[in-house]
Short mmCIF file of C-alpha atoms in Angstrom, two decimals:
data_model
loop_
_atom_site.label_atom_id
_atom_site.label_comp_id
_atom_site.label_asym_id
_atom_site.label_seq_id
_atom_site.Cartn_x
_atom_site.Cartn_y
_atom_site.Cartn_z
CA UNK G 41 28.05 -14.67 18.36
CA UNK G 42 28.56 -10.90 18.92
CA UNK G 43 30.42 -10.02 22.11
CA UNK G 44 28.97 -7.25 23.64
CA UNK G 45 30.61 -4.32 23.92
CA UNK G 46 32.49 -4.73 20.44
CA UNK G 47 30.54 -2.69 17.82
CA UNK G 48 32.32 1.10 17.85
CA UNK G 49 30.46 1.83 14.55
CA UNK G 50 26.81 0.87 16.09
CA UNK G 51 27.75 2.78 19.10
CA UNK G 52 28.14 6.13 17.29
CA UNK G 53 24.46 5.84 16.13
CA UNK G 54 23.47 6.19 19.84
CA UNK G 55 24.97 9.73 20.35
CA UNK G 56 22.83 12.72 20.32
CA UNK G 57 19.61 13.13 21.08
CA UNK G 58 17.07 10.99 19.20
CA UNK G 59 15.80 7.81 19.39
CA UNK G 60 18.14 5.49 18.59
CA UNK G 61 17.43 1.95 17.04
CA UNK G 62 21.05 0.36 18.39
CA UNK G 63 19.70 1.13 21.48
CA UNK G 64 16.55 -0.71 21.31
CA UNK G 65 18.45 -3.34 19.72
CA UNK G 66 20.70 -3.99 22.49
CA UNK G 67 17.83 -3.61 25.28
CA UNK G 68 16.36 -6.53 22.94
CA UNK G 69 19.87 -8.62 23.34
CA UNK G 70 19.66 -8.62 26.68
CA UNK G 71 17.90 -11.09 26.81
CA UNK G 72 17.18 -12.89 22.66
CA UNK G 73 20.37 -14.07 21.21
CA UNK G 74 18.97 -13.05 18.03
CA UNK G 75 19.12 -9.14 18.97
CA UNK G 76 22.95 -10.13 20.10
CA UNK G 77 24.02 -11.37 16.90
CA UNK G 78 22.20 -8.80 14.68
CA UNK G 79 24.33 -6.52 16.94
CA UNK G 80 27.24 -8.32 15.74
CA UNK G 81 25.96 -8.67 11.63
CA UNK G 82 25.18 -5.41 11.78
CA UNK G 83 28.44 -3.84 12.85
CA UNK G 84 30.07 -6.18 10.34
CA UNK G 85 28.27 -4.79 7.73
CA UNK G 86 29.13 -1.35 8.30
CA UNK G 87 32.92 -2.44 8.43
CA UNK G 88 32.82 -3.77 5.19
CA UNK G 89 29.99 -1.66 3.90
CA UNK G 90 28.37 -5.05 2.39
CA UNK G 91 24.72 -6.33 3.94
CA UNK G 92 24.78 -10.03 4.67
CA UNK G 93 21.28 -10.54 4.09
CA UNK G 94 19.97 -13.11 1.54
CA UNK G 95 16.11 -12.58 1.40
CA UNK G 96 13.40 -14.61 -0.63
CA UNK G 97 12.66 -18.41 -0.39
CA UNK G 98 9.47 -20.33 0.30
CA UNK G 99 8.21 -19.69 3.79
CA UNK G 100 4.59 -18.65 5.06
CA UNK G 101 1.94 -20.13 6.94
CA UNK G 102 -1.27 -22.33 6.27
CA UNK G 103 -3.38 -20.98 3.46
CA UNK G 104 -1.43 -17.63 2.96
CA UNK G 105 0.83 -16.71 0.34
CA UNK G 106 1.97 -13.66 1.98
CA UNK G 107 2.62 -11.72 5.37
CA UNK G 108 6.04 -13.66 5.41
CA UNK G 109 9.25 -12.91 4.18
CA UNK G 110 12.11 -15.23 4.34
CA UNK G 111 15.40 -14.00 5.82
CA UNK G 112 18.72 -15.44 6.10
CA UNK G 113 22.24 -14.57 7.37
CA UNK G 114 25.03 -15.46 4.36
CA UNK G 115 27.15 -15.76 7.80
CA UNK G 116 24.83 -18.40 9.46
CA UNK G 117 28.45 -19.86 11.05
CA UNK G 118 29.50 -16.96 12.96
CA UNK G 119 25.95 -15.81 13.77
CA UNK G 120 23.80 -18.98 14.22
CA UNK G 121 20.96 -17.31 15.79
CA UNK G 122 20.13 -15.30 12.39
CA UNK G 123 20.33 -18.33 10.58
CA UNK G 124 16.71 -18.19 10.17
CA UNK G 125 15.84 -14.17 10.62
CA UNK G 126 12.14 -13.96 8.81
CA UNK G 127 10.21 -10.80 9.06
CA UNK G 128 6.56 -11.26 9.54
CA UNK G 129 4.04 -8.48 8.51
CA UNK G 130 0.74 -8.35 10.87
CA UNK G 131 -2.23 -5.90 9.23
CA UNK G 132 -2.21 -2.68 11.20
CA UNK G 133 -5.50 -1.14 12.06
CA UNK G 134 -7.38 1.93 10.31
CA UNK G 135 -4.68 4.88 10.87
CA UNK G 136 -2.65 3.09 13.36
CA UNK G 137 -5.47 3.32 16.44
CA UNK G 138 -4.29 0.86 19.22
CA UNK G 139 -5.85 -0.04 22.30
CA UNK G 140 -2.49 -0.45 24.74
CA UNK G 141 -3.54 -3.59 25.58
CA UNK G 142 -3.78 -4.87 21.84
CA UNK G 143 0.21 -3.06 22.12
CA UNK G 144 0.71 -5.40 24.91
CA UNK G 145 -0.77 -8.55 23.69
CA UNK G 146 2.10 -8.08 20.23
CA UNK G 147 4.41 -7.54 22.14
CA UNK G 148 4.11 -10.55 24.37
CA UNK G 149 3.54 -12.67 21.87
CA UNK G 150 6.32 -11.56 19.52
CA UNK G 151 8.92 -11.80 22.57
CA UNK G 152 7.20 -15.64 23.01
CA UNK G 153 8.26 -16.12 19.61
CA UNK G 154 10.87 -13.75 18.09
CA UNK G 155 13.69 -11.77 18.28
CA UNK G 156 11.55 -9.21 19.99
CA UNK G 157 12.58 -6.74 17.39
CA UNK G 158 9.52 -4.66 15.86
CA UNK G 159 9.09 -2.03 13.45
CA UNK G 160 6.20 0.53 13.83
CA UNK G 161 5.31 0.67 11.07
CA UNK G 162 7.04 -0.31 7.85
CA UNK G 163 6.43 1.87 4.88
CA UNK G 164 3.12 -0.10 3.74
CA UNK G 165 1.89 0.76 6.97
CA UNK G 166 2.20 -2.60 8.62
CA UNK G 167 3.33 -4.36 12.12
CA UNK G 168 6.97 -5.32 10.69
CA UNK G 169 8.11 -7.96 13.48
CA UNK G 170 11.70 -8.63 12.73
CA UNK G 171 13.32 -12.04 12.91
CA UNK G 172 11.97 -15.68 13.43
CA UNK G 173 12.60 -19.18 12.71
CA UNK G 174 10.72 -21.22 9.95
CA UNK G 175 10.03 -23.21 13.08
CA UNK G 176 7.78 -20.38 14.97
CA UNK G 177 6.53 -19.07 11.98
CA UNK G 178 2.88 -21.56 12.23
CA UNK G 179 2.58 -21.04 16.11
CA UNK G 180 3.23 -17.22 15.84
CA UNK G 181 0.46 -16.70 13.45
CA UNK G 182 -1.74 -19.19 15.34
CA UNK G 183 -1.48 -17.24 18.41
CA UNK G 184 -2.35 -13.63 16.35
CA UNK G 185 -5.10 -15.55 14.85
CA UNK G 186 -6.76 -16.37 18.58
CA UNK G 187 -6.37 -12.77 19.18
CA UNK G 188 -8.39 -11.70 15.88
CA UNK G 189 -5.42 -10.23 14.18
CA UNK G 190 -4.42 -11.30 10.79
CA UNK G 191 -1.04 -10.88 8.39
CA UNK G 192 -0.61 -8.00 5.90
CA UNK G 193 0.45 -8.50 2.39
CA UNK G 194 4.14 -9.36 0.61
CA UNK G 195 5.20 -10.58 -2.52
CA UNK G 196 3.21 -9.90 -5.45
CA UNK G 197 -0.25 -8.94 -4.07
CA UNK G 198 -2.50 -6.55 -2.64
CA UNK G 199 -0.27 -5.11 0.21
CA UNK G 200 -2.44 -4.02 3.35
CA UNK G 201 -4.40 -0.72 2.59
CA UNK G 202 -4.01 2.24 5.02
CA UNK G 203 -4.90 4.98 5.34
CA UNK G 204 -4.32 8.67 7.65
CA UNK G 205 -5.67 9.71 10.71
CA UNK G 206 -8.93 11.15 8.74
CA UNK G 207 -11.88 12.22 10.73
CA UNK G 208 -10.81 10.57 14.12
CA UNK G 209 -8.61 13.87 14.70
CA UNK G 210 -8.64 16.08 11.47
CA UNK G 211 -11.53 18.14 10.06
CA UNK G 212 -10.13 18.39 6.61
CA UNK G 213 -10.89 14.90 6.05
CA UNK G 214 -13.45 14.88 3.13
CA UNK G 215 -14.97 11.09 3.46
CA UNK G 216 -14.04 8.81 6.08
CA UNK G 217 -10.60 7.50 5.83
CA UNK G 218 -11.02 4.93 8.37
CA UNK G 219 -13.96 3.46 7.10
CA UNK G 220 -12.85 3.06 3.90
CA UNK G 221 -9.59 1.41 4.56
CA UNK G 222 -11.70 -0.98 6.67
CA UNK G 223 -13.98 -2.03 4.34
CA UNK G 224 -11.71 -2.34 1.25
CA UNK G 225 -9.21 -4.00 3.15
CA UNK G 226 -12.43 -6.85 4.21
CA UNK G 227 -13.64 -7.06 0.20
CA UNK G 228 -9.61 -7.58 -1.10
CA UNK G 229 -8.95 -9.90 1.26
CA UNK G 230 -8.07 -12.83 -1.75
CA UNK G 231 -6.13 -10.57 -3.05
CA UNK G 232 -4.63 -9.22 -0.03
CA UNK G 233 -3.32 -12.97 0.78
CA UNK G 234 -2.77 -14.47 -2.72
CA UNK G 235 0.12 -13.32 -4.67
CA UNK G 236 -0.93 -13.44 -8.47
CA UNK G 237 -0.24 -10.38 -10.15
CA UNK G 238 2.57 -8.87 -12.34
CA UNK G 239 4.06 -7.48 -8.62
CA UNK G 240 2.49 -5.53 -5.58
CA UNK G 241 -0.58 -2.95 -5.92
CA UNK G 242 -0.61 -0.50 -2.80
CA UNK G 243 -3.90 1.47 -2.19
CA UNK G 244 -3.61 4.26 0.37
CA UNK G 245 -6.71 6.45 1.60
CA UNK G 246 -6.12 10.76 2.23
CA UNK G 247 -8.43 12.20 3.27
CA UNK G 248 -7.51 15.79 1.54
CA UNK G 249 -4.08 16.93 -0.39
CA UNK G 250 -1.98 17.42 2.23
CA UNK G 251 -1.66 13.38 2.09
CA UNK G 252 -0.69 12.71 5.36
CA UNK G 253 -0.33 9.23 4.26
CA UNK G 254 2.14 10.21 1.05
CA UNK G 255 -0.48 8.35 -1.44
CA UNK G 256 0.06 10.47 -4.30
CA UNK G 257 4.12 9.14 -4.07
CA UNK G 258 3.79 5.63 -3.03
CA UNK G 259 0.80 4.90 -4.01
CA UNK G 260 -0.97 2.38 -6.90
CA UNK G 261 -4.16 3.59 -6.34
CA UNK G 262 -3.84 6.61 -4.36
CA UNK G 263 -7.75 8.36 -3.05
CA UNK G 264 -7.46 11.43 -2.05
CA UNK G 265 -9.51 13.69 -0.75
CA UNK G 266 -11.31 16.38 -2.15
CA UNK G 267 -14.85 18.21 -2.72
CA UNK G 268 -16.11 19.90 -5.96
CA UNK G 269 -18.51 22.84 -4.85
CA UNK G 270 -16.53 26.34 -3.21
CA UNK G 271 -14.10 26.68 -0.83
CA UNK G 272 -16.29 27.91 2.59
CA UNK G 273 -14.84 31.40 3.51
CA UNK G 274 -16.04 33.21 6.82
CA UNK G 275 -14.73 36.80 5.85
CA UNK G 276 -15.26 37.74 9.63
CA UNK G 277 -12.30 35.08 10.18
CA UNK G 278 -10.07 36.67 7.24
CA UNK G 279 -10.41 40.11 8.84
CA UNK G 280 -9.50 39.13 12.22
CA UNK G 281 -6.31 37.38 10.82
CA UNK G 282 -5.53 40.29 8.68
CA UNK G 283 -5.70 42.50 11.85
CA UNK G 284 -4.10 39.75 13.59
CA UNK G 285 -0.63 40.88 11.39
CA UNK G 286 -0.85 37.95 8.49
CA UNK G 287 0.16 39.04 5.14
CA UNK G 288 -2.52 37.13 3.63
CA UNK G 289 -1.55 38.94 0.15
CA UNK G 290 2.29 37.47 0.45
CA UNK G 291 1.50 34.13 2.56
CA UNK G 292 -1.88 33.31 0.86
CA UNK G 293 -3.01 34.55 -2.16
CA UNK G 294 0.49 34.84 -3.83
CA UNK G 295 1.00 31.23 -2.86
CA UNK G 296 -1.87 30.20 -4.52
CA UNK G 297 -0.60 27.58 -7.20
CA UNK G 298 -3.43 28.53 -9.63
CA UNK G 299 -3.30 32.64 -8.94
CA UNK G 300 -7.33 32.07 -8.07
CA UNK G 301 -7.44 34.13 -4.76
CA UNK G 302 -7.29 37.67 -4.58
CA UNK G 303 -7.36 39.87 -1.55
CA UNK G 304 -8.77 43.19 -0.71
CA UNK G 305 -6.46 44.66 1.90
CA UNK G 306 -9.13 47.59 2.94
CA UNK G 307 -11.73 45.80 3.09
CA UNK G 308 -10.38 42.83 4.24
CA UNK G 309 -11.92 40.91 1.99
CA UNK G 310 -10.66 37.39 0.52
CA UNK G 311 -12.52 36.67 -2.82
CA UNK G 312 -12.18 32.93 -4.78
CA UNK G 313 -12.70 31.87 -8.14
CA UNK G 314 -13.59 28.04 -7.06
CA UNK G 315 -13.53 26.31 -10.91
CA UNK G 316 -9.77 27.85 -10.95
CA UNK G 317 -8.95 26.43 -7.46
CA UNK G 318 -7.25 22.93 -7.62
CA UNK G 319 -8.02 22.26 -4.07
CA UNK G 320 -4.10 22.03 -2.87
CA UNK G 321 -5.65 22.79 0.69
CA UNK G 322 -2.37 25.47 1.11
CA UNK G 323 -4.82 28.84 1.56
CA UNK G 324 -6.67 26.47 4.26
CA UNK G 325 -3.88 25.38 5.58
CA UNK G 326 -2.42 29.03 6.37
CA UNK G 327 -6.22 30.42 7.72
CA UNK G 328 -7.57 27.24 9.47
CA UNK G 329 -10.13 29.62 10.92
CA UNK G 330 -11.27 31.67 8.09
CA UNK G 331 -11.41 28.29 5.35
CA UNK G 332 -13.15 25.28 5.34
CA UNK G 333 -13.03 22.45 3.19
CA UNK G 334 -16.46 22.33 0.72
CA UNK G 335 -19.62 20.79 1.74
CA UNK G 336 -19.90 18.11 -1.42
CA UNK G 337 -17.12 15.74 -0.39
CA UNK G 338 -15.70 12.79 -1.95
CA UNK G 339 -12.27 11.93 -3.41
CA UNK G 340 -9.97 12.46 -6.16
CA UNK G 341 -8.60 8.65 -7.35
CA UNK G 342 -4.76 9.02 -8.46
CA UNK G 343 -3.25 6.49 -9.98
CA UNK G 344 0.80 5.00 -10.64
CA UNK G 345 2.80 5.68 -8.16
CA UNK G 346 6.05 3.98 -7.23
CA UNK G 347 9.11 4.05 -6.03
CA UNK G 348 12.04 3.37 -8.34
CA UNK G 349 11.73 0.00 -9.62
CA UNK G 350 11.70 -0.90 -13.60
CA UNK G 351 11.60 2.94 -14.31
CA UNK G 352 12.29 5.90 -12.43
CA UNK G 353 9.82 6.73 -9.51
CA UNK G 354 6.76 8.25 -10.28
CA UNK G 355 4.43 10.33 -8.93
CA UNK G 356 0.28 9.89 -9.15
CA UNK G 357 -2.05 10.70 -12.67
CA UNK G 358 -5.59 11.67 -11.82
CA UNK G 359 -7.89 9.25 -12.99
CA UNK G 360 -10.81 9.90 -11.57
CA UNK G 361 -11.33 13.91 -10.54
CA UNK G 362 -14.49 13.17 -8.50
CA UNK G 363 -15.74 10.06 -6.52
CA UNK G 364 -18.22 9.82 -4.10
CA UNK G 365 -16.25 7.99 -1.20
CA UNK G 366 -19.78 6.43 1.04
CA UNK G 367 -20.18 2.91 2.04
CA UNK G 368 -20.29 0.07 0.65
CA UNK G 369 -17.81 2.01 -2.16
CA UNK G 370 -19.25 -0.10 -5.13
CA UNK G 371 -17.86 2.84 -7.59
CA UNK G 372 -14.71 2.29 -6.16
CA UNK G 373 -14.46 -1.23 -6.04
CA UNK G 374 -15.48 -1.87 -9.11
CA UNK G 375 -12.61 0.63 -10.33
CA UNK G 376 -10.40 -1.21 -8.86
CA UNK G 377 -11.08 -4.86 -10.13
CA UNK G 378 -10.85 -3.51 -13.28
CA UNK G 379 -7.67 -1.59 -13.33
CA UNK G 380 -6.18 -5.00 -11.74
CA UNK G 381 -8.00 -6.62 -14.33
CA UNK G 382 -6.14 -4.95 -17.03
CA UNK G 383 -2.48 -4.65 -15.16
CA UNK G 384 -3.23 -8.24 -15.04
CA UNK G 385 -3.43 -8.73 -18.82
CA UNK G 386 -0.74 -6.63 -19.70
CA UNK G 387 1.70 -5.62 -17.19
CA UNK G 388 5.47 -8.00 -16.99
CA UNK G 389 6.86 -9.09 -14.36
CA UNK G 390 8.18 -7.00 -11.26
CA UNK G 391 6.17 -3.96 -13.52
CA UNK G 392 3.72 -1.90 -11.35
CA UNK G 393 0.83 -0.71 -12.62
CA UNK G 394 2.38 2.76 -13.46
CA UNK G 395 5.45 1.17 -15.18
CA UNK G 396 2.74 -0.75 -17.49
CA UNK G 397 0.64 2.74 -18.11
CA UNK G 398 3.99 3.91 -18.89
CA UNK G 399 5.13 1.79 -21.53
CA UNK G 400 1.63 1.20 -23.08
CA UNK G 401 0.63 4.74 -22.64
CA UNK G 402 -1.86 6.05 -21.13
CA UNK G 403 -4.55 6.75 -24.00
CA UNK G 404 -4.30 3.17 -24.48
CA UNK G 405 -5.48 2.33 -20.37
CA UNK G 406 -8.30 4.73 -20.46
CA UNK G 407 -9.75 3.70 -23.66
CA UNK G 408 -9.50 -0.20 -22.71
CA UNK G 409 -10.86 0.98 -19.41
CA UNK G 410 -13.72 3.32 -21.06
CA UNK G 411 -12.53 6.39 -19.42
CA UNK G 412 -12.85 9.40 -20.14
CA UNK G 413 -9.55 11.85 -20.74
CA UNK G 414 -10.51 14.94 -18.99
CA UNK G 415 -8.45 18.40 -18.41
CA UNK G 416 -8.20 17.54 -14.58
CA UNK G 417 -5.49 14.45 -16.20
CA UNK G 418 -3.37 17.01 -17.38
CA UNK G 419 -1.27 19.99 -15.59
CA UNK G 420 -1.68 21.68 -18.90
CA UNK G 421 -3.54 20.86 -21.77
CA UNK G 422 -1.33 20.52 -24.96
CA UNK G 423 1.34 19.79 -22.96
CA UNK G 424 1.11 16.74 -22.13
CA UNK G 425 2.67 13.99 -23.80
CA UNK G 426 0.56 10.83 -22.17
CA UNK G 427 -3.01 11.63 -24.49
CA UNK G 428 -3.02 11.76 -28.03
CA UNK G 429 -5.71 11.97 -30.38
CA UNK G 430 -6.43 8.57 -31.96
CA UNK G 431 -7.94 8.41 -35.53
CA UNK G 432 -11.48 7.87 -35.01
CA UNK G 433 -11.50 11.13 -33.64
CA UNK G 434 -10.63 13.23 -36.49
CA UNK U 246 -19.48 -6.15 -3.55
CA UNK U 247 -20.87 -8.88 -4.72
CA UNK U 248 -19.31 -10.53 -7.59
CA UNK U 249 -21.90 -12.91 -7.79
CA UNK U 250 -21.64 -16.85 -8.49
CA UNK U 251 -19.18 -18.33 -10.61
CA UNK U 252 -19.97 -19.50 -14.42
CA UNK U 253 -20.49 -23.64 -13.66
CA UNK U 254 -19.03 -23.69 -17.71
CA UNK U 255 -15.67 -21.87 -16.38
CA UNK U 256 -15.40 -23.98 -13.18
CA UNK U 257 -16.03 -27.04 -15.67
CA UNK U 258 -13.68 -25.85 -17.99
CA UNK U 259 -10.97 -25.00 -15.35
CA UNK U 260 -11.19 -28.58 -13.65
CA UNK U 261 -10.46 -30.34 -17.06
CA UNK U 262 -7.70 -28.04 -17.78
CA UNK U 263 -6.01 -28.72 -14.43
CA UNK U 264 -6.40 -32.39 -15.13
CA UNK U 265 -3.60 -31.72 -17.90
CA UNK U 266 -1.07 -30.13 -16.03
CA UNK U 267 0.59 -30.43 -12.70
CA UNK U 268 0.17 -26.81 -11.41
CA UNK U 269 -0.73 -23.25 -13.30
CA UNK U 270 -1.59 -19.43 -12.65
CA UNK U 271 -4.83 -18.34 -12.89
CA UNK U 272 -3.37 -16.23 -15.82
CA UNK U 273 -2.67 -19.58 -17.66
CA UNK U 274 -5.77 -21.48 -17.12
CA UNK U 275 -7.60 -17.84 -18.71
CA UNK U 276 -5.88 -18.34 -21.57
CA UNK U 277 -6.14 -21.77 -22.09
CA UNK U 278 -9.78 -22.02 -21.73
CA UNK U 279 -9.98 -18.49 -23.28
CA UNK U 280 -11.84 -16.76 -20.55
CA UNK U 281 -10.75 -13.63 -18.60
CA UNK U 282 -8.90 -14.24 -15.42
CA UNK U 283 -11.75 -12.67 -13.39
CA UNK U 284 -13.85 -15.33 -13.92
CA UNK U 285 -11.18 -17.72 -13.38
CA UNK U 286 -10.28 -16.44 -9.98
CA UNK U 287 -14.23 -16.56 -8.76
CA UNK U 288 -14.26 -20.25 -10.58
CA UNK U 289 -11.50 -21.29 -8.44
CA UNK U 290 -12.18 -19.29 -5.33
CA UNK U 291 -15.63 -21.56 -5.27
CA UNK U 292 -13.56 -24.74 -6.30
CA UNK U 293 -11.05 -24.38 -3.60
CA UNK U 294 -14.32 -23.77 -1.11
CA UNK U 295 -15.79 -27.20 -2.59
CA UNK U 296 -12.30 -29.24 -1.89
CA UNK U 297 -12.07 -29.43 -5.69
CA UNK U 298 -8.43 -27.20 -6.04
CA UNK U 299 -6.40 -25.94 -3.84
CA UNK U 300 -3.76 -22.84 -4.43
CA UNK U 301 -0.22 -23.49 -3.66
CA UNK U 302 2.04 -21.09 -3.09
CA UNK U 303 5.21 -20.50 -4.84
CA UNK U 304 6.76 -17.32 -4.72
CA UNK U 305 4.00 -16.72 -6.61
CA UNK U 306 0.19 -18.21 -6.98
CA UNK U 307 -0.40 -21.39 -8.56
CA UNK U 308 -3.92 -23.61 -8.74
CA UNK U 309 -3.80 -27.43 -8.89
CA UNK U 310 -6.38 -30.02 -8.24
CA UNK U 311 -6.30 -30.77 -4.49
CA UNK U 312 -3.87 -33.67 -3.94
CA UNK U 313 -2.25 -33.57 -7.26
CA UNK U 314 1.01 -31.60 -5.83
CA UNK U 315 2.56 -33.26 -3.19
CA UNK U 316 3.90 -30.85 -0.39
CA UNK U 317 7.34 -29.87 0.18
CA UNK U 318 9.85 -31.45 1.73
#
């Protein structure tokens, strides 16, 4: 067991002044013996700059095949209580909108069960609660259950949906985030729960570019925001910020990534050439007041995005330039099944879907798909080494 | 969305496949009975809702008539 007061090299990680997580972890050992000895694994790991994790193994509850993975100490002797250290993944709601009572009723629970320890949130966006026994692992999830929570997804399955703060507190959301991530969450819940593909799919919900929720990089199946008609411009709004000292020829329209702005500095006049304009939200960004997202609203679906894995990580392809995003999202849906369809047939193991568009190519995906290559695929045409021509075209 | 009702010649065909082997992936059973695994995974969805199969799970997904696995240890 870790003997408090003997971890130097944890202790420097509470200087300064941000949160720190040693901190919380030794609030959390004053009273679990599991917080005490992670205190103690911890500091021996950054001695010897080795983790003594072992992760995997069969663990989970009744009827799931996910929302559980199985941690263990390789030093189970000198720290008994981490043993058994299992994380446990509980499905976050719609951008991350608690009531503080909901906060409460975790947290009791967890502290009933666990090491106390929680992470808000982990990357996929949900409730990580850090460190269990096999033991609690059926009563833990019993007692979420009563409370009309459920577990997120692990292993090689759908892994919870989520999505940004959309139209609760943004207006450049172009469909409703929330919504969305709701509902597809509901239809996928097999999948969500039942490991059976190649490795994990992630679907994340923006509501415009400036991905708040990072889709486009982490992303399978990334939606994202957009609308297809013009930019809305209220050239009363441009003039005041051009009075109000903004360079809008410097900070706006040379900023522009597809040069389709220009700006009339006596007349104060902002003038855009929407089929140029690739919807980046920047010029909107800079003159909140003066630009508006479009009026015919939907969402751009991206596709392939991972983090380094197989192959190097990769950012989002467009698949789709222009979706409708409106309940029930049959389009969408649909898409979906049969992109997993075909990752299904083809993809290896431990190979996300971008990693199999990769090595197949992705001519071959659209046309077993039946999609259509389009310029919006493509940064520039000609250049682009993914679509060929095949021979049925010449 | 609905995916409708499963096809009662898949569900046949995945019950007397799973009376040859102890366990198998949806993946497996498709291409054994030489169906796509969509129609697999609604077959046994329905099958596991009628007490026929049940899914065990094994670091990854398997599908075996209910009773035929014993549980772990």
């Amino acid at each position: 067991m870790a003997e408090v007061g003997k971890t130097p090299l944890l202790d420097e990680l509470e200087n300064g002044p941000w949160p720190s997580f040693v901190k919380e972890i030794k609030r959390a050992a004053e009273k679990n013996e599991m917080s005490k000895d992670l205190l103690g694994q911890l500091e021996r790991s950054y001695e010897e700059k080795i983790g003594h994790w072992k992760h995997g193994g069969i663990v989970g509850v009744k009827g799931y095949g996910g929302g559980v993975i199985g941690r263990y100490s390789d030093l189970p002797d000198e720290f008994p209580a981490l043993r058994e250290f299992h994380t446990m993944r509980v499905a976050a709601p719609s951008g991350w909108f608690y009531k503080t009572d909901t906060l409460r009723t975790i947290c009791d629970i967890w502290e009933r069960h666990g090491s106390g320890l929680t992470n808000m949130h982990g990357s996929t966006g949900d409730i990580i609660l850090l460190g269990m026994t096999t033991e609690e692992l059926q009563p833990t999830y019993d007692e979420f259950a009563e409370q009309g929570m459920d577990l997120g997804g692990s292993g090689s399955d759908l892994r919870s949906p989520s999505c940004c703060v959309g139209p609760a507190r943004c207006e450049h959301a172009c469909y409703d985030t929330l919504d969305a991530c709701f509902d597809i969450t509901n239809e996928f819940q097999d999948e969500l729960h039942r490991p059976m593909w190649p490795y994990k799919s992630k679907i994340k919900f923006a509501g415009c570019a400036n991905d708040c929720v990072a889709a486009q990089a982490r992303a399978d199946i990334s939606v994202v925001g957009t609308w297809r008609d013009a930019i809305q411009v209220d050239q009363a709004a441009v003039a005041e910020y051009a009075d109000g000292g903004l360079n809008i020829q410097k900070y706006v329209v040379d900023k522009c990534p597809t040069g389709c702005m220009a700006f009339d500095a006596e007349k104060k006049e902002l003038t855009i050439d929407n089929p140029e304009c690739s919807r980046c939200m920047h010029c909107i960004n800079v003159m909140g007041k003066a630009l508006k997202i479009g009026k015919e609203r939907g969402a751009t679906i991206m596709i392939g995005a991972k983090s380094t894995i197989v192959k190097s990580a990769f950012m989002s392809w467009v698949l789709v330039p222009f979706m409708p995003m409106e309940a029930p999202y049959d389009e969408f849906k649909e898409l979906c099944n049969e992109i997993w369809d075909w990752w299904d047939e083809n993809g290896k193991t431990r190979e996300r879907l971008g990693e199999t568009i990769y090595r197949l190519g992705m001519g071959k995906f659209l046309r077993d798909l039946g999609i259509e290559a389009v310029p919006q695929m493509v940064y520039k045409p000609r250049s682009n080494p993914y679509v060929f021509w095949q021979p049925e075209d010449f | 969305m609905d995916k409708g009702p499963a096809d009662p010649k898949v569900k046949e065909a995945v019950l007397a496949y799973l009376d040859t082997v102890e366990k198998a992936k949806s993946k497996e059973i498709a291409k054994a009975i030489d169906v796509p695994k969509g129609a697999v995974d609604l077959a046994v969805k329905e099958l596991a809702a009628e007490d026929l199969v049940e899914y065990l799970y094994i670091t990854t997904t398997f599908v075996a008539l209910k009773g035929k696995v014993a549980p772990p240890e």
